[in-house]
Amino acid sequence: MSKTYDLLNMGRSSIDLYANDVGAPFVEINSFAAYVGGSPTNICVGARRLGLNTALLTAIGDDPVGDFLLNFLNREGIHTQFVPRKSEHRTSAVILGIEPPDKFPLVYYRENCADINLTIDDVLAAPVTDCQVFQFAGTNLCLEPSRSATLFAAELARQAGATVVLDIDFRPDQWHDVRAFGVQVRAALRLVDVVIGTEDEVNAAMLTSTEQMQLTHSQVSDARVAGDIHTSVKRMLDAGPEALVLKTGSRGAQVHLADGDVIDVPGFPVEVYNILGAGDAFGGGFLYGLVHGWDWYRSARLGNACGAIVVTRHGCANFMPTMPEVEEFVAGYGGLE
């Protein structure tokens, strides 16, 4: 049975203020550029620019920042009619520094934010039963009512035949206890077909001690989490998903299948300008392949290409590549095969 939407993404959205003073310490930043952000929103934009028919389920405040987000998303051709405005809450914001090669500090402003107040009624008003792929982020699960609304949406989507994809999206400062993150992610795995995450995020989903985590430079998007990655992957797959896609940075990605097979997918060597958003670019590319029935290798290879392009750029959603840009980029590396 055909679905109206290729992809429905659910979760956070924000205005992202990226430092214009690249390389400057955070305290010496003079100005910022305003972009659109939030992991599920970024993935939605990335997939749309590649050609998918995408819809977004997030929430914004009845404020000018919400207007800013909607204006951008509507220009991109994303279906935003399912995005509620919540007058009692604010649209989220993030401030980001850029100090290559390895310092990318960021600060979230998510107190009383609109998207974490998505409700079951908001889910019922969205096309969760009319999409081919439903994707949500781990951060959705940090607080109610978003937690229950997200799990409810995943249940409905799966019952309707959609492929349910979890982007682990570990943001330690959004949780009252980082161990609670793993509790919620593990509880959600029974509803998930495909998991996407970094080695640190997969370890975080199995984290049992706060001593396993190390956070430097306020890099809440790039926390270091110790653990046995092979054991963590197996435990996640044993909980129900058919595949776990492990993003491995400059090395590319590995697709771990429930039957034990591992598919290595090489990346594309580029000079890193800004890592923020690379993982979401990967998600947009990978989900494009998933929607079109590509094999795991080619889907992840497209994801790697999108991520490689975005790490050379200033921001995230606003800089997602189009398919012609990807094709031109990969031509120099022998294509996606």
mmCIF file of C-alpha atoms in Angstrom:
data_model
loop_
_atom_site.group_PDB
_atom_site.id
_atom_site.type_symbol
_atom_site.label_atom_id
_atom_site.label_comp_id
_atom_site.label_asym_id
_atom_site.label_seq_id
_atom_site.Cartn_x
_atom_site.Cartn_y
_atom_site.Cartn_z
ATOM 1 C CA MET A 1 0.000 0.000 0.000
ATOM 2 C CA SER A 2 1.449 3.347 -1.063
ATOM 3 C CA LYS A 3 1.928 6.129 1.483
ATOM 4 C CA THR A 4 1.479 9.853 0.986
ATOM 5 C CA TYR A 5 4.769 10.755 2.679
ATOM 6 C CA ASP A 6 8.160 9.165 2.167
ATOM 7 C CA LEU A 7 9.383 10.274 5.558
ATOM 8 C CA LEU A 8 7.991 11.745 8.778
ATOM 9 C CA ASN A 9 10.512 13.063 11.307
ATOM 10 C CA MET A 10 9.520 13.737 14.924
ATOM 11 C CA GLY A 11 11.402 15.710 17.553
ATOM 12 C CA ARG A 12 13.256 18.862 18.339
ATOM 13 C CA SER A 13 13.656 22.008 16.288
ATOM 14 C CA SER A 14 15.483 25.224 17.072
ATOM 15 C CA ILE A 15 17.092 28.381 15.878
ATOM 16 C CA ASP A 16 20.833 27.692 15.766
ATOM 17 C CA LEU A 17 23.237 30.585 16.221
ATOM 18 C CA TYR A 18 26.614 29.588 14.753
ATOM 19 C CA ALA A 19 29.701 31.643 15.534
ATOM 20 C CA ASN A 20 30.955 33.670 12.589
ATOM 21 C CA ASP A 21 34.354 33.927 14.278
ATOM 22 C CA VAL A 22 35.634 30.496 13.324
ATOM 23 C CA GLY A 23 38.576 29.470 15.491
ATOM 24 C CA ALA A 24 37.907 32.064 18.178
ATOM 25 C CA PRO A 25 37.429 30.947 21.789
ATOM 26 C CA PHE A 26 33.771 31.105 22.782
ATOM 27 C CA VAL A 27 34.317 34.140 25.037
ATOM 28 C CA GLU A 28 35.755 36.111 22.111
ATOM 29 C CA ILE A 29 32.926 35.505 19.616
ATOM 30 C CA ASN A 30 31.653 38.768 18.133
ATOM 31 C CA SER A 31 28.719 37.638 15.976
ATOM 32 C CA PHE A 32 26.560 34.688 15.015
ATOM 33 C CA ALA A 33 24.739 33.504 11.891
ATOM 34 C CA ALA A 34 21.148 32.322 12.370
ATOM 35 C CA TYR A 35 20.211 28.927 10.925
ATOM 36 C CA VAL A 36 17.626 26.205 11.549
ATOM 37 C CA GLY A 37 18.538 23.190 13.672
ATOM 38 C CA GLY A 38 17.406 20.266 15.814
ATOM 39 C CA SER A 39 18.370 16.727 14.834
ATOM 40 C CA PRO A 40 15.056 15.395 13.404
ATOM 41 C CA THR A 41 14.493 18.741 11.679
ATOM 42 C CA ASN A 42 17.969 18.632 10.128
ATOM 43 C CA ILE A 43 17.435 15.068 8.916
ATOM 44 C CA CYS A 44 14.074 16.074 7.439
ATOM 45 C CA VAL A 45 15.673 18.958 5.536
ATOM 46 C CA GLY A 46 18.558 16.778 4.352
ATOM 47 C CA ALA A 47 16.212 14.120 3.005
ATOM 48 C CA ARG A 48 13.995 16.725 1.373
ATOM 49 C CA ARG A 49 16.919 18.343 -0.465
ATOM 50 C CA LEU A 50 17.813 14.942 -1.888
ATOM 51 C CA GLY A 51 14.270 14.572 -3.220
ATOM 52 C CA LEU A 52 12.099 12.829 -0.614
ATOM 53 C CA ASN A 53 8.560 13.956 0.179
ATOM 54 C CA THR A 54 9.064 14.802 3.851
ATOM 55 C CA ALA A 55 6.831 15.935 6.712
ATOM 56 C CA LEU A 56 7.881 17.214 10.122
ATOM 57 C CA LEU A 57 6.285 16.743 13.527
ATOM 58 C CA THR A 58 7.830 19.222 15.921
ATOM 59 C CA ALA A 59 6.356 22.087 17.937
ATOM 60 C CA ILE A 60 7.190 25.777 18.065
ATOM 61 C CA GLY A 61 6.152 28.679 20.226
ATOM 62 C CA ASP A 62 3.844 31.460 19.147
ATOM 63 C CA ASP A 63 6.871 33.694 18.743
ATOM 64 C CA PRO A 64 9.092 35.242 16.026
ATOM 65 C CA VAL A 65 11.613 32.420 16.356
ATOM 66 C CA GLY A 66 8.846 29.978 15.427
ATOM 67 C CA ASP A 67 8.057 32.200 12.434
ATOM 68 C CA PHE A 68 11.738 32.021 11.437
ATOM 69 C CA LEU A 69 11.694 28.225 11.492
ATOM 70 C CA LEU A 70 8.429 27.879 9.591
ATOM 71 C CA ASN A 71 9.548 30.330 6.922
ATOM 72 C CA PHE A 72 12.675 28.296 6.230
ATOM 73 C CA LEU A 73 10.925 24.917 6.307
ATOM 74 C CA ASN A 74 8.143 26.079 4.006
ATOM 75 C CA ARG A 75 10.670 27.421 1.520
ATOM 76 C CA GLU A 76 12.338 24.004 1.558
ATOM 77 C CA GLY A 77 9.067 22.345 0.579
ATOM 78 C CA ILE A 78 8.651 20.404 3.817
ATOM 79 C CA HIS A 79 5.094 19.668 4.951
ATOM 80 C CA THR A 80 4.712 21.762 8.107
ATOM 81 C CA GLN A 81 0.931 21.704 8.532
ATOM 82 C CA PHE A 82 1.343 19.171 11.343
ATOM 83 C CA VAL A 83 3.587 21.461 13.417
ATOM 84 C CA PRO A 84 1.550 22.855 16.342
ATOM 85 C CA ARG A 85 2.206 26.269 17.838
ATOM 86 C CA LYS A 86 2.152 26.256 21.631
ATOM 87 C CA SER A 87 1.623 29.757 22.990
ATOM 88 C CA GLU A 88 2.560 28.767 26.539
ATOM 89 C CA HIS A 89 6.004 27.525 25.434
ATOM 90 C CA ARG A 90 9.011 28.923 23.567
ATOM 91 C CA THR A 91 10.759 27.817 20.398
ATOM 92 C CA SER A 92 14.105 26.273 21.292
ATOM 93 C CA ALA A 93 17.507 27.877 20.645
ATOM 94 C CA VAL A 94 21.117 26.692 20.482
ATOM 95 C CA ILE A 95 24.348 28.714 20.470
ATOM 96 C CA LEU A 96 27.395 27.094 18.876
ATOM 97 C CA GLY A 97 31.102 27.833 18.724
ATOM 98 C CA ILE A 98 33.437 26.579 16.002
ATOM 99 C CA GLU A 99 37.066 25.906 16.944
ATOM 100 C CA PRO A 100 38.399 23.317 14.498
ATOM 101 C CA PRO A 101 39.715 20.696 14.472
ATOM 102 C CA ASP A 102 38.262 19.338 17.703
ATOM 103 C CA LYS A 103 36.439 22.003 19.778
ATOM 104 C CA PHE A 104 32.796 22.684 18.963
ATOM 105 C CA PRO A 105 31.174 23.923 22.195
ATOM 106 C CA LEU A 106 27.429 24.461 22.256
ATOM 107 C CA VAL A 107 24.782 25.620 24.702
ATOM 108 C CA TYR A 108 21.127 24.538 24.553
ATOM 109 C CA TYR A 109 18.243 26.809 25.563
ATOM 110 C CA ARG A 110 15.419 24.322 25.993
ATOM 111 C CA GLU A 111 13.753 25.303 29.263
ATOM 112 C CA ASN A 112 10.001 25.456 28.653
ATOM 113 C CA CYS A 113 10.589 24.638 24.978
ATOM 114 C CA ALA A 114 7.698 23.806 22.691
ATOM 115 C CA ASP A 115 8.900 20.608 21.006
ATOM 116 C CA ILE A 116 9.334 18.623 24.231
ATOM 117 C CA ASN A 117 5.649 19.371 24.858
ATOM 118 C CA LEU A 118 4.404 17.406 21.845
ATOM 119 C CA THR A 119 1.381 15.383 22.930
ATOM 120 C CA ILE A 120 -0.489 12.263 21.894
ATOM 121 C CA ASP A 121 -3.134 14.547 20.368
ATOM 122 C CA ASP A 122 -0.424 16.161 18.225
ATOM 123 C CA VAL A 123 0.581 12.683 17.059
ATOM 124 C CA LEU A 124 -3.010 11.810 16.165
ATOM 125 C CA ALA A 125 -3.167 14.957 14.020
ATOM 126 C CA ALA A 126 -0.015 13.959 12.094
ATOM 127 C CA PRO A 127 0.417 11.374 9.292
ATOM 128 C CA VAL A 128 2.177 8.726 11.380
ATOM 129 C CA THR A 129 0.134 6.011 9.669
ATOM 130 C CA ASP A 130 0.658 7.504 6.207
ATOM 131 C CA CYS A 131 4.449 7.527 5.886
ATOM 132 C CA GLN A 132 6.899 4.995 4.540
ATOM 133 C CA VAL A 133 9.539 5.754 7.180
ATOM 134 C CA PHE A 134 9.017 7.253 10.648
ATOM 135 C CA GLN A 135 12.125 8.623 12.354
ATOM 136 C CA PHE A 136 12.500 9.949 15.878
ATOM 137 C CA ALA A 137 15.358 11.001 18.157
ATOM 138 C CA GLY A 138 16.451 9.763 21.544
ATOM 139 C CA THR A 139 16.150 13.259 22.994
ATOM 140 C CA ASN A 140 12.380 12.996 22.457
ATOM 141 C CA LEU A 141 12.320 10.570 25.387
ATOM 142 C CA CYS A 142 13.907 12.826 28.024
ATOM 143 C CA LEU A 143 10.677 14.347 29.338
ATOM 144 C CA GLU A 144 6.906 14.038 29.235
ATOM 145 C CA PRO A 145 4.673 14.576 27.347
ATOM 146 C CA SER A 146 7.064 14.081 24.401
ATOM 147 C CA ARG A 147 8.202 10.688 25.691
ATOM 148 C CA SER A 148 4.763 9.071 25.629
ATOM 149 C CA ALA A 149 3.791 10.879 22.430
ATOM 150 C CA THR A 150 6.900 9.564 20.650
ATOM 151 C CA LEU A 151 6.412 5.965 21.764
ATOM 152 C CA PHE A 152 2.751 6.194 20.772
ATOM 153 C CA ALA A 153 3.742 7.508 17.337
ATOM 154 C CA ALA A 154 6.256 4.686 16.865
ATOM 155 C CA GLU A 155 3.569 2.129 17.773
ATOM 156 C CA LEU A 156 1.079 3.593 15.294
ATOM 157 C CA ALA A 157 3.648 3.928 12.512
ATOM 158 C CA ARG A 158 4.854 0.359 12.888
ATOM 159 C CA GLN A 159 1.323 -1.034 13.015
ATOM 160 C CA ALA A 160 0.645 0.812 9.738
ATOM 161 C CA GLY A 161 3.660 -0.820 8.069
ATOM 162 C CA ALA A 162 6.193 2.006 8.289
ATOM 163 C CA THR A 163 9.873 1.382 8.932
ATOM 164 C CA VAL A 164 10.663 2.932 12.324
ATOM 165 C CA VAL A 165 14.103 4.514 12.672
ATOM 166 C CA LEU A 166 15.690 5.725 15.918
ATOM 167 C CA ASP A 167 18.536 8.218 15.767
ATOM 168 C CA ILE A 168 20.073 7.784 19.223
ATOM 169 C CA ASP A 169 20.844 11.525 19.525
ATOM 170 C CA PHE A 170 22.558 11.444 22.940
ATOM 171 C CA ARG A 171 22.538 14.909 24.541
ATOM 172 C CA PRO A 172 23.662 14.354 28.140
ATOM 173 C CA ASP A 173 22.641 17.754 29.467
ATOM 174 C CA GLN A 174 19.003 17.090 28.535
ATOM 175 C CA TRP A 175 18.680 14.270 31.091
ATOM 176 C CA HIS A 176 18.325 14.441 34.856
ATOM 177 C CA ASP A 177 20.610 11.377 35.005
ATOM 178 C CA VAL A 178 22.584 10.140 31.992
ATOM 179 C CA ARG A 179 21.799 6.567 33.008
ATOM 180 C CA ALA A 180 18.123 7.328 32.461
ATOM 181 C CA PHE A 181 18.892 7.913 28.794
ATOM 182 C CA GLY A 182 19.778 4.249 28.328
ATOM 183 C CA VAL A 183 16.725 3.107 30.255
ATOM 184 C CA GLN A 184 14.419 4.974 27.881
ATOM 185 C CA VAL A 185 16.264 4.042 24.690
ATOM 186 C CA ARG A 186 16.286 0.360 25.612
ATOM 187 C CA ALA A 187 12.564 0.513 26.356
ATOM 188 C CA ALA A 188 11.932 1.954 22.896
ATOM 189 C CA LEU A 189 13.926 -0.646 20.944
ATOM 190 C CA ARG A 190 11.007 -3.076 20.726
ATOM 191 C CA LEU A 191 9.332 -0.556 18.400
ATOM 192 C CA VAL A 192 12.386 0.142 16.229
ATOM 193 C CA ASP A 193 13.527 -1.431 12.949
ATOM 194 C CA VAL A 194 16.745 0.527 12.392
ATOM 195 C CA VAL A 195 19.011 2.329 14.873
ATOM 196 C CA ILE A 196 21.503 5.042 13.854
ATOM 197 C CA GLY A 197 24.242 6.274 16.190
ATOM 198 C CA THR A 198 27.909 6.806 16.908
ATOM 199 C CA GLU A 199 30.030 4.431 18.996
ATOM 200 C CA ASP A 200 29.705 6.795 21.955
ATOM 201 C CA GLU A 201 25.929 6.987 21.552
ATOM 202 C CA VAL A 202 25.551 3.213 21.358
ATOM 203 C CA ASN A 203 27.662 2.862 24.494
ATOM 204 C CA ALA A 204 25.565 5.569 26.162
ATOM 205 C CA ALA A 205 22.437 3.541 25.463
ATOM 206 C CA MET A 206 24.012 0.738 27.520
ATOM 207 C CA LEU A 207 25.673 2.992 30.109
ATOM 208 C CA THR A 208 25.495 1.773 33.713
ATOM 209 C CA SER A 209 27.947 4.116 35.445
ATOM 210 C CA THR A 210 28.351 7.882 35.184
ATOM 211 C CA GLU A 211 32.118 7.301 35.272
ATOM 212 C CA GLN A 212 31.871 5.908 31.713
ATOM 213 C CA MET A 213 31.127 9.380 30.310
ATOM 214 C CA GLN A 214 33.545 12.234 29.716
ATOM 215 C CA LEU A 215 32.419 15.676 28.571
ATOM 216 C CA THR A 216 34.877 18.332 27.397
ATOM 217 C CA HIS A 217 34.522 21.808 25.884
ATOM 218 C CA SER A 218 30.738 21.718 26.502
ATOM 219 C CA GLN A 219 30.539 19.334 23.547
ATOM 220 C CA VAL A 220 27.179 17.843 24.483
ATOM 221 C CA SER A 221 26.830 16.736 20.885
ATOM 222 C CA ASP A 222 30.077 14.773 21.051
ATOM 223 C CA ALA A 223 30.334 13.189 24.512
ATOM 224 C CA ARG A 224 32.910 10.432 25.001
ATOM 225 C CA VAL A 225 31.383 7.261 26.475
ATOM 226 C CA ALA A 226 33.507 4.243 27.333
ATOM 227 C CA GLY A 227 32.273 0.715 26.805
ATOM 228 C CA ASP A 228 32.607 -2.476 24.796
ATOM 229 C CA ILE A 229 31.075 -1.410 21.502
ATOM 230 C CA HIS A 230 30.665 -4.971 20.216
ATOM 231 C CA THR A 231 28.709 -5.983 23.304
ATOM 232 C CA SER A 232 26.625 -2.804 23.161
ATOM 233 C CA VAL A 233 25.729 -3.375 19.500
ATOM 234 C CA LYS A 234 24.727 -6.976 20.168
ATOM 235 C CA ARG A 235 22.553 -6.015 23.120
ATOM 236 C CA MET A 236 20.729 -3.400 21.066
ATOM 237 C CA LEU A 237 20.115 -5.765 18.180
ATOM 238 C CA ASP A 238 18.963 -8.511 20.548
ATOM 239 C CA ALA A 239 16.206 -6.131 21.676
ATOM 240 C CA GLY A 240 14.513 -6.203 18.282
ATOM 241 C CA PRO A 241 15.939 -3.940 15.538
ATOM 242 C CA GLU A 242 17.019 -5.590 12.277
ATOM 243 C CA ALA A 243 19.966 -3.239 11.781
ATOM 244 C CA LEU A 244 22.194 -0.850 13.682
ATOM 245 C CA VAL A 245 24.033 1.733 11.613
ATOM 246 C CA LEU A 246 27.206 2.800 13.379
ATOM 247 C CA LYS A 247 28.590 6.167 12.303
ATOM 248 C CA THR A 248 32.378 6.016 12.631
ATOM 249 C CA GLY A 249 33.442 9.531 11.614
ATOM 250 C CA SER A 250 36.193 9.743 9.021
ATOM 251 C CA ARG A 251 36.164 5.955 8.680
ATOM 252 C CA GLY A 252 32.597 6.070 7.358
ATOM 253 C CA ALA A 253 30.017 3.687 8.798
ATOM 254 C CA GLN A 254 29.351 0.078 9.722
ATOM 255 C CA VAL A 255 25.975 -1.596 9.294
ATOM 256 C CA HIS A 256 25.455 -4.343 11.889
ATOM 257 C CA LEU A 257 22.633 -6.756 11.076
ATOM 258 C CA ALA A 258 20.651 -8.896 13.487
ATOM 259 C CA ASP A 259 21.978 -12.072 11.849
ATOM 260 C CA GLY A 260 25.539 -11.093 12.774
ATOM 261 C CA ASP A 261 26.683 -9.745 9.415
ATOM 262 C CA VAL A 262 28.703 -6.508 9.442
ATOM 263 C CA ILE A 263 28.942 -4.287 6.364
ATOM 264 C CA ASP A 264 31.841 -1.814 6.288
ATOM 265 C CA VAL A 265 31.073 1.348 4.328
ATOM 266 C CA PRO A 266 34.054 3.671 3.724
ATOM 267 C CA GLY A 267 33.784 7.412 4.121
ATOM 268 C CA PHE A 268 35.045 10.280 1.979
ATOM 269 C CA PRO A 269 38.260 12.060 3.056
ATOM 270 C CA VAL A 270 37.702 15.798 3.456
ATOM 271 C CA GLU A 271 39.130 18.580 5.605
ATOM 272 C CA VAL A 272 36.837 19.153 8.603
ATOM 273 C CA TYR A 273 35.536 22.690 9.087
ATOM 274 C CA ASN A 274 32.640 21.980 11.471
ATOM 275 C CA ILE A 275 31.448 18.567 12.682
ATOM 276 C CA LEU A 276 28.106 19.859 13.966
ATOM 277 C CA GLY A 277 25.344 18.504 11.751
ATOM 278 C CA ALA A 278 27.392 15.861 9.968
ATOM 279 C CA GLY A 279 25.514 13.021 11.640
ATOM 280 C CA ASP A 280 22.159 14.502 10.666
ATOM 281 C CA ALA A 281 23.345 14.892 7.076
ATOM 282 C CA PHE A 282 24.272 11.206 7.182
ATOM 283 C CA GLY A 283 20.759 10.430 8.422
ATOM 284 C CA GLY A 284 19.112 12.291 5.563
ATOM 285 C CA GLY A 285 21.198 10.458 2.992
ATOM 286 C CA PHE A 286 20.792 7.053 4.585
ATOM 287 C CA LEU A 287 17.010 7.424 4.848
ATOM 288 C CA TYR A 288 16.837 8.454 1.196
ATOM 289 C CA GLY A 289 18.371 5.100 0.311
ATOM 290 C CA LEU A 290 16.115 3.262 2.740
ATOM 291 C CA VAL A 291 12.970 4.787 1.239
ATOM 292 C CA HIS A 292 14.104 3.862 -2.269
ATOM 293 C CA GLY A 293 14.897 0.261 -1.381
ATOM 294 C CA TRP A 294 18.653 0.580 -1.758
ATOM 295 C CA ASP A 295 20.882 -1.992 -0.080
ATOM 296 C CA TRP A 296 22.556 -1.181 3.238
ATOM 297 C CA TYR A 297 25.926 -0.404 1.673
ATOM 298 C CA ARG A 298 24.725 2.098 -0.892
ATOM 299 C CA SER A 299 22.358 3.800 1.583
ATOM 300 C CA ALA A 300 25.156 4.287 4.100
ATOM 301 C CA ARG A 301 27.555 5.359 1.353
ATOM 302 C CA LEU A 302 25.142 8.145 0.398
ATOM 303 C CA GLY A 303 24.898 9.058 4.073
ATOM 304 C CA ASN A 304 28.683 9.234 4.281
ATOM 305 C CA ALA A 305 28.797 11.515 1.247
ATOM 306 C CA CYS A 306 26.218 13.900 2.707
ATOM 307 C CA GLY A 307 28.072 13.985 6.025
ATOM 308 C CA ALA A 308 31.401 14.633 4.313
ATOM 309 C CA ILE A 309 29.940 17.573 2.423
ATOM 310 C CA VAL A 310 28.367 19.160 5.504
ATOM 311 C CA VAL A 311 31.535 18.972 7.653
ATOM 312 C CA THR A 312 33.117 21.359 5.145
ATOM 313 C CA ARG A 313 30.362 23.958 5.688
ATOM 314 C CA HIS A 314 29.381 26.509 8.325
ATOM 315 C CA GLY A 315 26.063 25.123 9.557
ATOM 316 C CA CYS A 316 23.704 22.198 9.288
ATOM 317 C CA ALA A 317 20.144 22.314 7.902
ATOM 318 C CA ASN A 318 20.832 25.348 5.734
ATOM 319 C CA PHE A 319 23.835 23.617 4.162
ATOM 320 C CA MET A 320 22.449 20.167 3.403
ATOM 321 C CA PRO A 321 23.439 19.071 -0.120
ATOM 322 C CA THR A 322 21.123 18.467 -3.044
ATOM 323 C CA MET A 323 21.377 15.276 -5.072
ATOM 324 C CA PRO A 324 23.220 17.002 -7.951
ATOM 325 C CA GLU A 325 25.782 18.299 -5.435
ATOM 326 C CA VAL A 326 26.230 14.805 -4.011
ATOM 327 C CA GLU A 327 26.605 13.269 -7.456
ATOM 328 C CA GLU A 328 29.273 15.808 -8.389
ATOM 329 C CA PHE A 329 31.085 15.201 -5.085
ATOM 330 C CA VAL A 330 31.127 11.386 -5.232
ATOM 331 C CA ALA A 331 32.150 11.337 -8.890
ATOM 332 C CA GLY A 332 35.682 12.156 -7.753
ATOM 333 C CA TYR A 333 35.690 9.057 -5.540
ATOM 334 C CA GLY A 334 34.256 6.543 -7.955
ATOM 335 C CA GLY A 335 30.602 7.077 -7.039
ATOM 336 C CA LEU A 336 28.529 5.389 -4.356
ATOM 337 C CA GLU A 337 29.316 1.813 -5.260
#
